[in-house]
Amino acid sequence: MATLITALTESASLTEKEYIPVPPYSEEGGAVTDYQGEVRLTLPQVRRVPDWVGPTVESFVRIMQLPPNWDSYGAEPIPSAVIERAVEVLSHVMEDNSPHPSIVALSEGGLQMEWHLRDQDVEIVVSTDEPPSFYYRDQEGSAEEGLPSAAYAHLRSIIQALG
């Protein structure tokens, strides 16, 4: 994953070894060509990848590699569906210059994305069997919690202010 992101920021062309294209292809999405016996995928211009993406992808990859019993108390590996939901939430609450979250695996199979900056706490929990939830504590100690899907804009402004 991190290799793909690095490649996207450095080049507009990937070899088959770096990216296996899946049909269908379109002019807007890029074109596949056979270049001297090597399949290449030409991508449209990609804007600069936000700084928070690299550390976040690395954290997700680390969590995806956790073996069974990773916590020595019988925890199962984190399901890919949990990571997909976490990425979906991040796509709604992050701006290009947002600070990256710390991502922590939870023993019951979920994960927590958290920011502890400027004497404030933001935590978003993604579990296997419940909708994602968030907790926010401001500098005065006031707290709120709820569903990120009902507060995307609010969470985006809070996270943005942490940076």
Short mmCIF file of C-alpha atoms in Angstrom, two decimals:
data_model
loop_
_atom_site.label_atom_id
_atom_site.label_comp_id
_atom_site.label_asym_id
_atom_site.label_seq_id
_atom_site.Cartn_x
_atom_site.Cartn_y
_atom_site.Cartn_z
CA MET A 1 0.00 0.00 0.00
CA ALA A 2 2.71 2.47 0.99
CA THR A 3 4.69 1.52 -2.11
CA LEU A 4 1.70 2.31 -4.30
CA ILE A 5 1.23 5.71 -2.67
CA THR A 6 4.94 6.49 -3.03
CA ALA A 7 4.83 5.41 -6.66
CA LEU A 8 1.77 7.55 -7.33
CA THR A 9 3.50 10.63 -6.00
CA GLU A 10 6.73 10.05 -7.91
CA SER A 11 5.56 8.68 -11.24
CA ALA A 12 2.53 8.58 -13.47
CA SER A 13 3.41 5.08 -14.72
CA LEU A 14 3.62 1.79 -12.80
CA THR A 15 4.81 -1.58 -14.04
CA GLU A 16 2.74 -4.74 -13.68
CA LYS A 17 4.92 -5.75 -10.74
CA GLU A 18 3.88 -2.62 -8.85
CA TYR A 19 0.20 -2.56 -9.77
CA ILE A 20 -2.08 -5.17 -11.27
CA PRO A 21 -4.80 -3.31 -13.17
CA VAL A 22 -8.39 -4.55 -12.99
CA PRO A 23 -10.75 -3.98 -15.95
CA PRO A 24 -12.58 -1.95 -17.11
CA TYR A 25 -10.30 0.87 -18.18
CA SER A 26 -11.29 4.37 -19.18
CA GLU A 27 -9.56 7.44 -20.51
CA GLU A 28 -10.30 9.32 -17.27
CA GLY A 29 -9.00 6.50 -15.07
CA GLY A 30 -5.88 5.78 -17.08
CA ALA A 31 -4.86 3.53 -19.93
CA VAL A 32 -3.10 0.18 -20.08
CA THR A 33 -0.46 -0.30 -22.75
CA ASP A 34 1.99 -3.03 -23.67
CA TYR A 35 5.44 -1.44 -23.63
CA GLN A 36 8.20 -3.74 -24.96
CA GLY A 37 6.49 -6.81 -23.52
CA GLU A 38 5.73 -5.14 -20.19
CA VAL A 39 2.25 -4.06 -19.16
CA ARG A 40 2.11 -0.45 -17.96
CA LEU A 41 -0.73 1.49 -16.41
CA THR A 42 -0.66 5.18 -17.22
CA LEU A 43 -2.49 7.14 -14.56
CA PRO A 44 -3.98 10.60 -14.81
CA GLN A 45 -2.09 13.30 -12.92
CA VAL A 46 -2.39 12.76 -9.19
CA ARG A 47 -2.34 15.67 -6.78
CA ARG A 48 0.12 15.65 -3.91
CA VAL A 49 -0.70 13.03 -1.29
CA PRO A 50 -1.43 14.66 2.10
CA ASP A 51 1.27 14.21 4.76
CA TRP A 52 -1.07 12.28 7.06
CA VAL A 53 -1.62 9.49 4.52
CA GLY A 54 1.84 7.88 4.73
CA PRO A 55 1.94 7.34 8.50
CA THR A 56 -1.72 6.28 8.48
CA VAL A 57 -1.20 3.69 5.74
CA GLU A 58 1.86 2.36 7.57
CA SER A 59 -0.23 1.96 10.72
CA PHE A 60 -2.97 0.12 8.83
CA VAL A 61 -0.41 -2.20 7.23
CA ARG A 62 1.12 -2.93 10.65
CA ILE A 63 -2.33 -3.70 12.07
CA MET A 64 -3.22 -5.92 9.10
CA GLN A 65 -0.13 -8.01 9.85
CA LEU A 66 -1.06 -8.77 13.46
CA PRO A 67 -1.18 -12.55 13.98
CA PRO A 68 -3.78 -14.44 16.00
CA ASN A 69 -3.21 -13.94 19.75
CA TRP A 70 -1.29 -10.71 19.07
CA ASP A 71 -2.11 -9.43 22.56
CA SER A 72 -1.30 -12.79 24.27
CA TYR A 73 -4.94 -12.92 25.47
CA GLY A 74 -6.41 -14.65 22.42
CA ALA A 75 -7.16 -11.61 20.24
CA GLU A 76 -7.99 -12.33 16.61
CA PRO A 77 -6.43 -10.39 13.71
CA ILE A 78 -8.25 -7.17 12.80
CA PRO A 79 -10.72 -7.86 9.94
CA SER A 80 -10.12 -5.96 6.70
CA ALA A 81 -13.74 -4.70 6.86
CA VAL A 82 -12.85 -2.75 10.03
CA ILE A 83 -9.91 -1.11 8.28
CA GLU A 84 -12.12 -0.29 5.29
CA ARG A 85 -14.66 1.41 7.59
CA ALA A 86 -11.85 3.34 9.28
CA VAL A 87 -10.59 4.57 5.90
CA GLU A 88 -14.15 5.61 5.02
CA VAL A 89 -14.44 7.66 8.22
CA LEU A 90 -11.03 9.26 7.62
CA SER A 91 -12.08 10.22 4.10
CA HIS A 92 -14.82 12.36 5.67
CA VAL A 93 -12.97 13.93 8.61
CA MET A 94 -9.48 14.63 7.26
CA GLU A 95 -8.21 17.63 5.29
CA ASP A 96 -4.95 17.70 3.33
CA ASN A 97 -3.04 19.29 6.21
CA SER A 98 -4.73 17.47 9.11
CA PRO A 99 -2.46 15.84 11.70
CA HIS A 100 -2.22 12.07 11.30
CA PRO A 101 -3.96 9.86 13.83
CA SER A 102 -2.37 7.24 16.03
CA ILE A 103 -4.06 3.97 15.21
CA VAL A 104 -4.41 1.30 17.87
CA ALA A 105 -5.72 -2.25 17.47
CA LEU A 106 -8.37 -3.27 19.99
CA SER A 107 -8.45 -6.79 21.40
CA GLU A 108 -12.12 -7.30 20.50
CA GLY A 109 -11.27 -6.92 16.78
CA GLY A 110 -11.78 -3.20 16.24
CA LEU A 111 -9.42 -0.28 16.11
CA GLN A 112 -9.18 3.21 17.50
CA MET A 113 -7.92 6.29 15.67
CA GLU A 114 -6.84 8.95 18.11
CA TRP A 115 -5.38 12.42 18.33
CA HIS A 116 -4.05 13.75 21.66
CA LEU A 117 -2.80 17.24 20.84
CA ARG A 118 -3.04 20.74 22.31
CA ASP A 119 -4.55 19.37 25.52
CA GLN A 120 -7.48 17.91 23.57
CA ASP A 121 -8.47 14.32 22.86
CA VAL A 122 -10.28 12.96 19.82
CA GLU A 123 -10.91 9.22 19.59
CA ILE A 124 -12.82 7.39 16.87
CA VAL A 125 -13.56 3.73 17.49
CA VAL A 126 -14.38 1.35 14.65
CA SER A 127 -15.61 -2.02 15.88
CA THR A 128 -16.62 -5.22 14.17
CA ASP A 129 -20.29 -5.14 15.10
CA GLU A 130 -21.32 -1.54 15.84
CA PRO A 131 -21.28 1.74 13.92
CA PRO A 132 -18.14 3.85 14.43
CA SER A 133 -18.30 6.17 17.42
CA PHE A 134 -16.29 9.18 18.56
CA TYR A 135 -15.28 10.86 21.81
CA TYR A 136 -13.96 14.43 22.06
CA ARG A 137 -12.64 16.27 25.13
CA ASP A 138 -11.73 19.94 24.71
CA GLN A 139 -9.16 22.03 26.62
CA GLU A 140 -11.70 22.98 29.30
CA GLY A 141 -12.53 19.33 29.98
CA SER A 142 -15.94 19.36 28.32
CA ALA A 143 -16.66 16.11 26.53
CA GLU A 144 -18.96 14.95 23.78
CA GLU A 145 -19.50 11.69 22.01
CA GLY A 146 -21.58 10.35 19.18
CA LEU A 147 -21.53 8.87 15.70
CA PRO A 148 -18.99 10.33 13.27
CA SER A 149 -21.49 10.00 10.42
CA ALA A 150 -23.71 12.55 12.19
CA ALA A 151 -20.81 14.94 12.83
CA TYR A 152 -18.33 14.73 9.93
CA ALA A 153 -18.02 18.50 9.48
CA HIS A 154 -17.71 19.08 13.23
CA LEU A 155 -15.01 16.41 13.61
CA ARG A 156 -13.18 17.71 10.53
CA SER A 157 -13.00 21.21 12.07
CA ILE A 158 -11.85 19.83 15.45
CA ILE A 159 -9.10 17.68 13.88
CA GLN A 160 -8.05 20.53 11.60
CA ALA A 161 -7.66 22.84 14.62
CA LEU A 162 -5.34 20.32 16.29
CA GLY A 163 -2.72 20.70 13.56
#
